XYZ file of C-alpha atoms in Angstrom:
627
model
C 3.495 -20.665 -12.426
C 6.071 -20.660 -14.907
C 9.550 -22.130 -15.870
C 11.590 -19.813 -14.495
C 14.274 -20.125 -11.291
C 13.339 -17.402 -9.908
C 10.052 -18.262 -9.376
C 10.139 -21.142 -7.045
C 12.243 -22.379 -3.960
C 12.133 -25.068 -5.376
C 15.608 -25.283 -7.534
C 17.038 -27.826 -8.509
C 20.804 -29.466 -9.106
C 20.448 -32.093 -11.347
C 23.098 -32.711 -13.757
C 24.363 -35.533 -16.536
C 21.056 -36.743 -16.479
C 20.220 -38.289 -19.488
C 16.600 -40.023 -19.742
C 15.004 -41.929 -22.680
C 11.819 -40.502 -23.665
C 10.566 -43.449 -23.282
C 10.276 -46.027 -20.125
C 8.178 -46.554 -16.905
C 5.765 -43.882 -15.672
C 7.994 -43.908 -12.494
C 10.882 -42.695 -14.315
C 8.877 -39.706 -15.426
C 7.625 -39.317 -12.235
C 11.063 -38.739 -10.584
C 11.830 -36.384 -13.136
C 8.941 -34.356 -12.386
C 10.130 -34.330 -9.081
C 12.916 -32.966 -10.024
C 10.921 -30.057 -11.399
C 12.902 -31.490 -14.878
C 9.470 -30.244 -16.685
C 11.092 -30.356 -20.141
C 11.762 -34.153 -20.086
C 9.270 -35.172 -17.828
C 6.211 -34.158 -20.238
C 8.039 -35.553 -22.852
C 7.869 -39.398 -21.341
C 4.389 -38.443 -19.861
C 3.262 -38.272 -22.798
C 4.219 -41.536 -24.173
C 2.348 -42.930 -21.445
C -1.234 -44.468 -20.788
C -4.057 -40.848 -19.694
C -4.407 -41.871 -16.110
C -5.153 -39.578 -13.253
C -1.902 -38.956 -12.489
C -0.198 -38.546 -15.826
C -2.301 -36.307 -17.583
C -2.027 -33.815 -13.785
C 1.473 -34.326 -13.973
C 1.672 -33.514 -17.935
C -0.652 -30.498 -17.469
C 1.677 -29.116 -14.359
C 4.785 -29.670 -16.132
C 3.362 -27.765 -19.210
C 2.301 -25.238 -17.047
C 5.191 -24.577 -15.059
C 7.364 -24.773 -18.209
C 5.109 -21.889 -20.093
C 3.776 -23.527 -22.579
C 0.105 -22.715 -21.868
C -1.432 -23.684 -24.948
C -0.437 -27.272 -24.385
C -1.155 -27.280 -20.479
C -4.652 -26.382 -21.427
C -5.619 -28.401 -23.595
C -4.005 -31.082 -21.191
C -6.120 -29.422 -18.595
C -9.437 -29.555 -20.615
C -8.786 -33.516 -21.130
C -7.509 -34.566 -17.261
C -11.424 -32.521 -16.310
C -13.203 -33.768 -19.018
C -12.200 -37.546 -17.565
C -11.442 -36.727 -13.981
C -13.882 -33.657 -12.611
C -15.148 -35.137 -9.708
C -11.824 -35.979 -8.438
C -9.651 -33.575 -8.720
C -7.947 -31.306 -6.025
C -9.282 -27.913 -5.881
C -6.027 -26.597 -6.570
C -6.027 -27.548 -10.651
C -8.595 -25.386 -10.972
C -6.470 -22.569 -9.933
C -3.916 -23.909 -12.279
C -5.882 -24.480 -15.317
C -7.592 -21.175 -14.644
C -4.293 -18.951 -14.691
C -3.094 -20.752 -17.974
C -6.252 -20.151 -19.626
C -5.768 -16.415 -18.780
C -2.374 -16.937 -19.994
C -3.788 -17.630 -23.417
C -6.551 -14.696 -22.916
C -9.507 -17.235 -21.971
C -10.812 -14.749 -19.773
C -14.276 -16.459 -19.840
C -13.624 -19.737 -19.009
C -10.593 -18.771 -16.696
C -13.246 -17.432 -14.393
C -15.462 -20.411 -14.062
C -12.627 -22.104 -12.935
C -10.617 -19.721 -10.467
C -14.508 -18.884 -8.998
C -14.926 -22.952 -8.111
C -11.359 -22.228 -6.800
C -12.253 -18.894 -4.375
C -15.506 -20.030 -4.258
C -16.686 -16.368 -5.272
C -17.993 -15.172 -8.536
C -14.261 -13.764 -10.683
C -15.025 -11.786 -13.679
C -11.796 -10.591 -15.127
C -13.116 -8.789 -18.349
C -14.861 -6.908 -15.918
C -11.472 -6.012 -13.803
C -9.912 -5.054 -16.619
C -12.251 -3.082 -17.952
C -12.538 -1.007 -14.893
C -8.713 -0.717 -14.259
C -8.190 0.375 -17.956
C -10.257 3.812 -16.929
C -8.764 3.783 -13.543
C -5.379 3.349 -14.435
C -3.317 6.519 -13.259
C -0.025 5.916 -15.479
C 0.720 4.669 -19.442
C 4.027 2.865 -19.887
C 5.816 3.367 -22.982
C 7.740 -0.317 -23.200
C 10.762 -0.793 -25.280
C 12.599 -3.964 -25.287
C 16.871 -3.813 -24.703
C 18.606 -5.093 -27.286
C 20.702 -7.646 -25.505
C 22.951 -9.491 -28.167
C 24.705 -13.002 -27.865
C 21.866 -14.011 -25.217
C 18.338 -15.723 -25.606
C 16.916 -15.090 -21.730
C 17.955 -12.294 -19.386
C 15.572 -10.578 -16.396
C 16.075 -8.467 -13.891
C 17.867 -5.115 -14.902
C 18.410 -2.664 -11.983
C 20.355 0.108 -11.675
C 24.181 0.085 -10.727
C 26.221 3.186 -10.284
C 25.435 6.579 -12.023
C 25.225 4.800 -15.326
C 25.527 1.206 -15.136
C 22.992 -1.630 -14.936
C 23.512 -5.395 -13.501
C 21.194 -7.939 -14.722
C 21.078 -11.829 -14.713
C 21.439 -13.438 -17.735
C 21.538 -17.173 -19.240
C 24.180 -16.541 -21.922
C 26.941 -18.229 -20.410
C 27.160 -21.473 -22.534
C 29.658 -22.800 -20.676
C 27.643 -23.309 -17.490
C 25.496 -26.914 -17.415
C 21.986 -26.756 -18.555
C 19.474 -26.176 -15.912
C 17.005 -29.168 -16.320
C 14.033 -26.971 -15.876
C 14.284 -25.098 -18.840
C 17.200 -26.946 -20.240
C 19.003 -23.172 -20.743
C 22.346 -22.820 -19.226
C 22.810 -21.453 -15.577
C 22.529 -17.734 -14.499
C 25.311 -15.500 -13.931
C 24.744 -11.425 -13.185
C 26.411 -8.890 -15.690
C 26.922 -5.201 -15.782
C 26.930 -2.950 -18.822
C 26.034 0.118 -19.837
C 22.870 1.488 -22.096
C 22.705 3.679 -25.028
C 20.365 6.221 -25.833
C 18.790 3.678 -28.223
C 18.159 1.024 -25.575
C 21.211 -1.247 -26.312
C 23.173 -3.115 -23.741
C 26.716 -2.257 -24.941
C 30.520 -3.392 -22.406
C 28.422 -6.180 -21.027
C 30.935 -7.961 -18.393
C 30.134 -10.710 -15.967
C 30.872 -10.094 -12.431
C 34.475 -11.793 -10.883
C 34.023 -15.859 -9.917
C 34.113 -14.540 -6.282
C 29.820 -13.663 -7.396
C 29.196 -16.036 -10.423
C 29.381 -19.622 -9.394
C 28.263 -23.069 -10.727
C 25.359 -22.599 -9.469
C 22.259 -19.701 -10.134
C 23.238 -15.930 -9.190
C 20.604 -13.021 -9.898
C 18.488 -10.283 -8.593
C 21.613 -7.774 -7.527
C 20.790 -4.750 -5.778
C 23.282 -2.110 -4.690
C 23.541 0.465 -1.565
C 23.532 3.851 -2.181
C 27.192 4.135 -1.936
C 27.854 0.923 -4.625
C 29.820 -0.462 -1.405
C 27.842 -3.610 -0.764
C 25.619 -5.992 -2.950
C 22.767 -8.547 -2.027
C 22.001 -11.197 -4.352
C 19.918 -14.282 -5.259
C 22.336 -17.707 -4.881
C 21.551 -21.286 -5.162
C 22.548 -23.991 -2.791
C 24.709 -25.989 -4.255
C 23.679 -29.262 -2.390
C 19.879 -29.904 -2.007
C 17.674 -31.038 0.494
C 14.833 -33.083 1.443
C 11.106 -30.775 1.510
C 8.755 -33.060 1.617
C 9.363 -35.966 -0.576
C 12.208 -34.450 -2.376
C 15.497 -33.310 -2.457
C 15.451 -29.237 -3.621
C 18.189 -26.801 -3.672
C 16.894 -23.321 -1.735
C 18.221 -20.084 -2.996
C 19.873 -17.363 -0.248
C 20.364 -14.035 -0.089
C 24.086 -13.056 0.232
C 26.105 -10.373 0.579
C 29.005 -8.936 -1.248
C 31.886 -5.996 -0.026
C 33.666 -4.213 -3.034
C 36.715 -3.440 -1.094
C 39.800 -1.659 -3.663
C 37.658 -1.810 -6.565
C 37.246 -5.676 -5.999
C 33.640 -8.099 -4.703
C 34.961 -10.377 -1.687
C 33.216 -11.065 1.768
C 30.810 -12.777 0.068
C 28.320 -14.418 3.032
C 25.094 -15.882 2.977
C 22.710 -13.657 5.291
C 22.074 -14.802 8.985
C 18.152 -15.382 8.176
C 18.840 -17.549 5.141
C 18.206 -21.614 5.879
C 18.443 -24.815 3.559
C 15.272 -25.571 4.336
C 13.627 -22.664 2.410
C 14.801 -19.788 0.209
C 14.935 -16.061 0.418
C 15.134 -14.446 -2.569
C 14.897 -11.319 -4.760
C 16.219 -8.546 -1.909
C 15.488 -4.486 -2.352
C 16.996 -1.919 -0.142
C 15.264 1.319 1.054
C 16.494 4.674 0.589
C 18.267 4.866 3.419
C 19.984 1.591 2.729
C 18.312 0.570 6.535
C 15.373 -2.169 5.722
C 15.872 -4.586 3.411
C 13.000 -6.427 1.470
C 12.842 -9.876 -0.001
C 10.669 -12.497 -1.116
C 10.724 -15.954 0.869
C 8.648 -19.245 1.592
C 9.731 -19.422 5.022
C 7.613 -21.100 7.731
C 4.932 -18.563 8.463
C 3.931 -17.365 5.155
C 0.614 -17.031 3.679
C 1.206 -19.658 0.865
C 3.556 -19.557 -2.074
C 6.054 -16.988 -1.263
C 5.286 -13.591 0.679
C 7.217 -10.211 0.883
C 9.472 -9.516 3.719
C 11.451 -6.869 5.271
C 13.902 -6.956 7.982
C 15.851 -4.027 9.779
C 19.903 -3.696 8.611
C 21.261 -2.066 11.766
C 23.915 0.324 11.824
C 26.410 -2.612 13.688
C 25.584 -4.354 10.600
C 23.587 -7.310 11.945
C 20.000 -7.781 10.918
C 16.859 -7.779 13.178
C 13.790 -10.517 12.403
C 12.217 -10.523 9.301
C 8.916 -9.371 9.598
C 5.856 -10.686 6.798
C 4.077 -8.053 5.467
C 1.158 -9.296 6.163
C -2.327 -10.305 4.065
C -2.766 -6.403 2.314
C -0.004 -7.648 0.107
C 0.396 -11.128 0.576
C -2.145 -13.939 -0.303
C -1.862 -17.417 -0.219
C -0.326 -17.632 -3.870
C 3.070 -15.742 -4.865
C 4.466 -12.109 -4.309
C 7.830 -12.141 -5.441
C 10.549 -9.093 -6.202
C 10.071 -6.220 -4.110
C 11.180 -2.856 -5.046
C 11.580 0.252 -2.351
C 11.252 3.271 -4.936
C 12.693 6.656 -3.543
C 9.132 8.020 -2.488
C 8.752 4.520 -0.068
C 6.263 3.098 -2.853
C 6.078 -0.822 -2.891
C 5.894 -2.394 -6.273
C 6.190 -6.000 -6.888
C 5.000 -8.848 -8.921
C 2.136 -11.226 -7.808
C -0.228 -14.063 -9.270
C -2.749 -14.048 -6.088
C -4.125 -10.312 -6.700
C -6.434 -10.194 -9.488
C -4.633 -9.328 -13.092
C -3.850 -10.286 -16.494
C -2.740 -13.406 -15.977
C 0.853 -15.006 -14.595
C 2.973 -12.581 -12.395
C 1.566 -8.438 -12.756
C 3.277 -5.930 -11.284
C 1.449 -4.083 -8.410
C 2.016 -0.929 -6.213
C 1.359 -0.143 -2.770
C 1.437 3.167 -0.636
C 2.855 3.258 2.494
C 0.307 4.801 4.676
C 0.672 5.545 8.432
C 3.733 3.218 8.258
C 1.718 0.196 6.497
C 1.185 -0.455 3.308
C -2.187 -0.313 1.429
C -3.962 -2.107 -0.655
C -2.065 -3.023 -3.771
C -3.351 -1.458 -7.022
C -2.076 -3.241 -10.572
C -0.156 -1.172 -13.020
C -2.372 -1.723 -16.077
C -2.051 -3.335 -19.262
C 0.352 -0.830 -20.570
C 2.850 -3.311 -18.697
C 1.503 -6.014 -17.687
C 0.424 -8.673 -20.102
C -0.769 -12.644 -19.652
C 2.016 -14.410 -18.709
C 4.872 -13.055 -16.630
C 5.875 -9.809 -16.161
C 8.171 -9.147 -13.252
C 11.428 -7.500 -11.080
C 10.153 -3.916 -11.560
C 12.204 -0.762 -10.942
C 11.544 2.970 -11.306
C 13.165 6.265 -10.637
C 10.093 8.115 -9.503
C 11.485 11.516 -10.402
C 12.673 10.586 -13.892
C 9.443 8.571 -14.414
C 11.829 5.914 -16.298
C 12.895 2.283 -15.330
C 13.105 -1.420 -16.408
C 10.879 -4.478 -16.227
C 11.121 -7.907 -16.997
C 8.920 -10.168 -19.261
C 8.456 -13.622 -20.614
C 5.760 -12.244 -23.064
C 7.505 -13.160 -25.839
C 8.483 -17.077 -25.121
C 11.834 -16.035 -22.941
C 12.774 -14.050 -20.326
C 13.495 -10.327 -22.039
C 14.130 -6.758 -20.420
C 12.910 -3.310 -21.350
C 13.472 0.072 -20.708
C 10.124 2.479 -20.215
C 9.269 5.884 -19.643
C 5.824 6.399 -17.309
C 3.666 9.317 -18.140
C 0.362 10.299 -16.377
C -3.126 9.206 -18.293
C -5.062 11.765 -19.445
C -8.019 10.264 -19.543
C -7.595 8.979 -15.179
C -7.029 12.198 -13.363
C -7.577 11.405 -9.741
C -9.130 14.670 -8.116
C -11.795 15.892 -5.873
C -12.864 19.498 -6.057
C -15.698 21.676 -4.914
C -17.132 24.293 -3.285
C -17.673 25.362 0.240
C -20.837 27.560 0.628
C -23.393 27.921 3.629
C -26.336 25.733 3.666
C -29.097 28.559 4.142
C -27.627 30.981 2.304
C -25.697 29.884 -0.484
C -23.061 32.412 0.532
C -19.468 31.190 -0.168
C -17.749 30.515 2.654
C -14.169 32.250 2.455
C -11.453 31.147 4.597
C -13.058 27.564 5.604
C -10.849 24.564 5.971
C -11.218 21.165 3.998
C -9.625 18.723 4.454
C -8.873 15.227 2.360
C -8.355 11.946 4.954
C -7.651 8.411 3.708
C -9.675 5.539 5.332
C -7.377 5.383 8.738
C -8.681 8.837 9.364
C -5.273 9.946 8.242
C -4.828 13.893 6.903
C -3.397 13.512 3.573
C -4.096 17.023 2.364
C -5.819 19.963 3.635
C -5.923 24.033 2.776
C -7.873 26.924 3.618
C -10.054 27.612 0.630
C -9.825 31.909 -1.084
C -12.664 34.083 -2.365
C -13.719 31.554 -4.674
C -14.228 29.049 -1.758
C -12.936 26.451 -4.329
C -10.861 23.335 -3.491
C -8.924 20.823 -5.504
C -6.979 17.808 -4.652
C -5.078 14.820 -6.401
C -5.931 11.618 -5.303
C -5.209 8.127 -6.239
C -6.601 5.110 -7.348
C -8.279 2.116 -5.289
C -8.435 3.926 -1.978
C -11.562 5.287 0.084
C -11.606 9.152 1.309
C -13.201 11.189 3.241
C -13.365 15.254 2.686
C -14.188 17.260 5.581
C -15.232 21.096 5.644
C -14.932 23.036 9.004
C -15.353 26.814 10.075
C -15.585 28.504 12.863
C -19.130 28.458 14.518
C -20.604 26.331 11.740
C -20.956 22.458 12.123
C -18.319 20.389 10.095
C -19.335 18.169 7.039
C -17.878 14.951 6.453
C -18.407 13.449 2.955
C -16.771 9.810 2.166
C -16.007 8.574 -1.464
C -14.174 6.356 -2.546
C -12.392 5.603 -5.686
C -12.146 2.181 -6.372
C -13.992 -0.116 -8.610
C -17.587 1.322 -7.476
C -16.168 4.494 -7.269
C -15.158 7.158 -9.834
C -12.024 8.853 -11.053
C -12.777 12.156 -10.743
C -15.170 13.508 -7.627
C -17.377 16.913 -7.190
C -18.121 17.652 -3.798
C -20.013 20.892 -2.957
C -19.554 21.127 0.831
C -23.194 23.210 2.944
C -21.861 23.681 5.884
C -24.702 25.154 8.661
C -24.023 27.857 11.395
C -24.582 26.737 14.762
C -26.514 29.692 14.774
C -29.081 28.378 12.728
C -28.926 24.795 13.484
C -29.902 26.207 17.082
C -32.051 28.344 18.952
C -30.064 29.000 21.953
C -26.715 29.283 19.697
C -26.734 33.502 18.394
C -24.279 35.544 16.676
C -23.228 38.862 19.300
C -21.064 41.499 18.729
C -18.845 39.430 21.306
C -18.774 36.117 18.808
C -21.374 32.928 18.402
C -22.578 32.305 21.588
C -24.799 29.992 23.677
C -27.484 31.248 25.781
C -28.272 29.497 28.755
C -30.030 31.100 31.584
C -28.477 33.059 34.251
C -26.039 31.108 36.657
C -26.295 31.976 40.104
C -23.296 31.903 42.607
C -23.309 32.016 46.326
C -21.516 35.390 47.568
C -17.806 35.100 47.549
C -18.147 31.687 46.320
C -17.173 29.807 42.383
C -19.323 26.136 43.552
C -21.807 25.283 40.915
C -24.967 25.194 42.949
C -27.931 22.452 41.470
C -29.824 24.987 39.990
C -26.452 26.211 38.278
C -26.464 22.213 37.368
C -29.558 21.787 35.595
C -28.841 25.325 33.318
C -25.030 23.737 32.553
C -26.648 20.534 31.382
C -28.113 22.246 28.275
C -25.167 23.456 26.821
C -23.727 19.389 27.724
C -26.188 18.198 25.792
C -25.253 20.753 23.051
C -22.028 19.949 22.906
C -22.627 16.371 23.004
C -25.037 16.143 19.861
C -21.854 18.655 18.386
C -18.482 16.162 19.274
C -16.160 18.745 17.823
C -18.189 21.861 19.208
C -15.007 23.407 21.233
C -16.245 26.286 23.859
C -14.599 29.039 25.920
C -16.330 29.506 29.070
C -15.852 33.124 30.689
C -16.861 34.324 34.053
C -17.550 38.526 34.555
C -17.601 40.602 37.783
C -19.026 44.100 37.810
C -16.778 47.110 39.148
C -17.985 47.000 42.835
C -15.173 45.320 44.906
C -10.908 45.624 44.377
C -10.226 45.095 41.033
C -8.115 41.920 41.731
C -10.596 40.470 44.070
C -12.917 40.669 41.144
C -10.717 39.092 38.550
C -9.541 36.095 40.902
C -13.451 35.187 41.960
C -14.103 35.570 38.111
C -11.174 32.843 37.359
C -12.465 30.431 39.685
C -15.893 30.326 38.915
C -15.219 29.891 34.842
C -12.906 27.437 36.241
C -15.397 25.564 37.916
C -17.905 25.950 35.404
C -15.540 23.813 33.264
C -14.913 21.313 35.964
C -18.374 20.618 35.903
C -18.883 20.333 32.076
C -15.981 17.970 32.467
C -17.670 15.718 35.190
C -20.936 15.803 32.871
C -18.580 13.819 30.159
C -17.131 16.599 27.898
C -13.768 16.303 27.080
C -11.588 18.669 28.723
C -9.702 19.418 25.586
C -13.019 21.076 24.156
C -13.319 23.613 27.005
C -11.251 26.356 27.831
C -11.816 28.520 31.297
C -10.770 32.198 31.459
C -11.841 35.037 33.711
C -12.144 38.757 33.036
C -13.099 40.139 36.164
C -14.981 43.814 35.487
C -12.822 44.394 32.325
C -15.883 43.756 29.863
C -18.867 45.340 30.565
C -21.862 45.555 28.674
C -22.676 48.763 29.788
C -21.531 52.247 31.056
C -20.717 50.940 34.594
C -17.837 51.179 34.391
C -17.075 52.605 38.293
C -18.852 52.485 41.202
C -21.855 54.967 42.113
C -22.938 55.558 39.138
C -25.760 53.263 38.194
C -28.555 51.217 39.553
C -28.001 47.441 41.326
C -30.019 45.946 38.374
C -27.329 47.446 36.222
C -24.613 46.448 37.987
C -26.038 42.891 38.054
C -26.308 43.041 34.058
C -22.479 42.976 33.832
C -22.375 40.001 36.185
C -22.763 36.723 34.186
C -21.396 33.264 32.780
C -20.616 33.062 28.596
C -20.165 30.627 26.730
C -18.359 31.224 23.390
C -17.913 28.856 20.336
C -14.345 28.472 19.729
C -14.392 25.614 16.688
């Protein structure tokens, strides 16, 4: 959207050009081009309000930052033109008149443009009491230079930044502001940039260098760099920025190589490293990207070659621009973006990385973003401080800020767990929080207060889950994005299978089902068909019950050698399971184990001493609820 060079591939070598501000329209039209937006609005608009001029005047306005002007340009090319303009000038026209906080007629414009009704008062509204974190924002003092972005951490206590003070570089014609070069100083406790010093010639060229980002070790560098020759996209000639690579070998940058994946025929730009120094992300409008530029990240193998950078993917990238990754240490994805729904210009955005993807992006809040462009984010997570860049205020301009939790947007769910007939509290039951993937994110075993708590986080859909042993689990989803709420009370009634059923009782032995008797043939463990037919009730029990889990048990009485009992017992609760299995349960619900004569229900406990219908009693199937 805006005027900067690190915003488009699109850069531009054009040099000793000197135009009058007057002359043919074609004239103006090369320098627009030439992405020269400075001098090309200024001959547009000597020129006759065709079509063409007053799109190219409103574009060059617009990509320069100066919003006022582009809308009112805007407002005139629709006013003359409606019916005939591309659909993409609405998007335009609708992000500059957020730029100048024209929510209301934004909207009308960027819904013709999604064809879908956008109401960004509304957004905002509901992300100011959603927010999770306030940024305190305090701008560097940064004397002797008018535009600087991108401060990121260098050493224990250094920072590197790109800056345009260098007067002795040419003026870029975009902005007409001299070239970048990348810097490293040192801050003060009061936010000042103090021992600023460029980096050696073997980094700063004649050309654009920016967006430096360090390993772990301060061994190696990656950096922004533009091509020094340009060429031909489309119908003009650009200059593409690469990624390269620096060594500090005896205290000194050299080595310095543009990475294998980098091309002339598109840029990659604005690279973050991982933790671990292993993945490295970047921004690029290589073939295959959504639109605009997309987020990247490809593999940095330990031989030091690099596998295939991989997109993303449409979570985080849309068909407009994500630019300027950032890895923090806790594998949090921030970065700055004019497709997701915001302020206006480039917000900054997070995303969690969940069962190794990332979710969907949530934006910081107004605290740091604003209406125009606010960009190349960075955070220690632990120290809840960091820097962020901003044209707010007319040029590019760095602060400092410290993030503290809202008060007033404490993600939690809490509750109770209590039995749904009789209200008893149900100590010792498990609940547990999943994200939408099914994912466990957090779970505990709740005390003698059956109460639960946890933190959760903004823009995401849950699902809480109580269990306990014999009693049927309850699921409960919620979700906490914009239809959702901040803070969530879930009392959780979980029901005994006990009651739920009439063939499900609570014994001395644990929560059983009753089935009728199962008969065996002497000396054999088959499941005869009238054996079947009783089996099939407790298969449609634990059918209508998917996480029912059961241990089925075979008894002998004491008549017969004790491990002639014990080894008939094991095979028939072994084929008992076999055929619950065949019937469609799961085998990893069922678990087979046989006692032989060691649990009785009686006192026959040794032969001769009590009737056959006595004996018979102790002879039987059971089928206990495990889960």
């Amino acid at each position: 959207m805006k005027k900067h060079i690190y915003i488009f591939a699109s850069l531009l070598l054009v040099s000793g050009m000197a135009f009058a501000q007057k002359g043919n329209t074609k004239r103006a039209d090369k320098l627009f081009e030439l992405r020269a937006f400075t001098d090309a609005a200024e001959m547009y608009e000597t020129k006759n309000r065709t079509q063409g001029v007053l799109q190219n005047l409103a574009d060059s306005y617009y990509y320069n930052s100066s919003l006022q002007k582009a809308v009112k340009t805007y407002r005139e090319l629709f006013l003359e033109y409606g019916d005939s303009i591309d659909i993409d000038y609405h998007f335009r026209y609708g992000q500059a008149l957020k730029g100048v906080k024209n929510y209301e007629d934004a909207d009308k414009h960027l819904s013709m443009y999604y064809r879908k009704p956008v109401n960004t008062n509304a957004f905002i509204q509901s992300l100011e009491k959603t927010t999770p974190h306030v940024f305190n924002l305090e701008q560097i003092v940064n004397e002797s230079s008018s535009s600087d972005f991108g401060l990121t951490f260098y050493g224990d206590n250094q920072v590197a930044f790109a800056s345009a003070r260098n007067t002795d570089n040419p003026a870029y014609v975009w902005n007409n502001l001299p070239y970048l070069d990348l810097y490293n100083g040192k801050l003060t406790d009061d936010n000042k940039l103090v021992d600023v010093k460029p980096f050696s010639e073997a980094i700063n060229t004649s050309s654009h260098e920016s967006n430096a980002v360090f390993t772990q070790d301060g061994k190696t560098m990656y950096f922004n760099r533009t091509n020094k020759t340009r060429t031909k996209t489309g119908d003009v000639k650009i200059a593409h920025i690469k990624i390269y690579k620096a060594e500090l070998v005896d205290g000194t940058w050299t080595n310095v190589t543009a990475l294998p994946f980098t091309s002339d025929a598109y840029s990659t730009e604005h690279p973050a490293l991982t933790k671990d120094d292993k993945t490295l992300y970047f921004a690029s409008d290589m073939p295959g990207t959504l639109g605009g530029f997309d987020i990247y990240k490809v593999a940095i193998n330990d031989d030091g070659t690099y596998g295939e950078p991989e997109n993303l993917g449409p979570t985080i990238n849309t068909a407009h621009r994500e630019q300027f990754p950032f890895l923090s240490e806790f594998n949090v994805l921030y970065f700055s973006s004019i497709g997701h729904e915001g302020y206006g210009g480039l917000d900054v955005f997070r995303s969690n990385m969940v069962n190794g993807n990332f979710d969907k992006p949530v934006n910081l809040g107004s605290s740091i973003n604003s209406n125009l462009d606010d960009f190349a984010y960075v955070i220690r997570e632990k120290d809840n401080m960091g820097y962020v860049s901003s044209n707010r205020g007319g040029f590019d301009r760095m602060f400092g800020f410290a993030r503290e939790v809202n008060p007033l947007t404490i993600y939690q769910v809490e509750g109770i767990v209590k039995d749904k007939n009789s209200s008893e509290l149900l100590t010792g039951s498990l609940v547990t929080l999943f994200d939408e993937s099914d994912t466990v994110i957090q779970d505990a075993i709740v005390k003698d207060d059956a109460y639960y708590i946890f933190k959760i986080e903004p823009n995401k859909k849950y699902k809480i889950r109580g269990t306990r042993k014999a009693y049927i689990p309850q699921d409960v989803e919620f979700s906490t994005d914009s239809k959702g709420k901040v803070q969530h009370n879930i009392y959780l009634n979980l029901e005994s299978f006990a009651d739920a059923e009439e063939r499900i009782k609570e014994k001395t032995r644990g929560v059983q089902v009753e089935l009728e008797e199962i008969y065996f043939d002497f000396d054999k463990w088959d499941i005869r068909e009238d054996a079947g037919k009783v089996l099939d009730v407790l298969v449609d029990i634990m059918k209508k019950y998917p996480t029912m889990e059961i241990e089925v048990s075979a008894h002998t009485d004491v008549r017969g050698p004790d491990e002639y009992n014990l080894n008939l017992s094991k095979r028939r609760a072994a084929s008992t399971l076999e055929y619950l299995v065949s019937q469609g349960i799961d085998r990893s619900r069922l678990k087979s184990i046989g006692y032989g004569e060691t649990q009785p229900l009686n006192k026959c406990v040794k032969e001769g001493i009590c009737s056959d219908d006595e004996y018979d009693e102790n002879r039987r199937c059971e089928f206990t609820i495990l889960k």
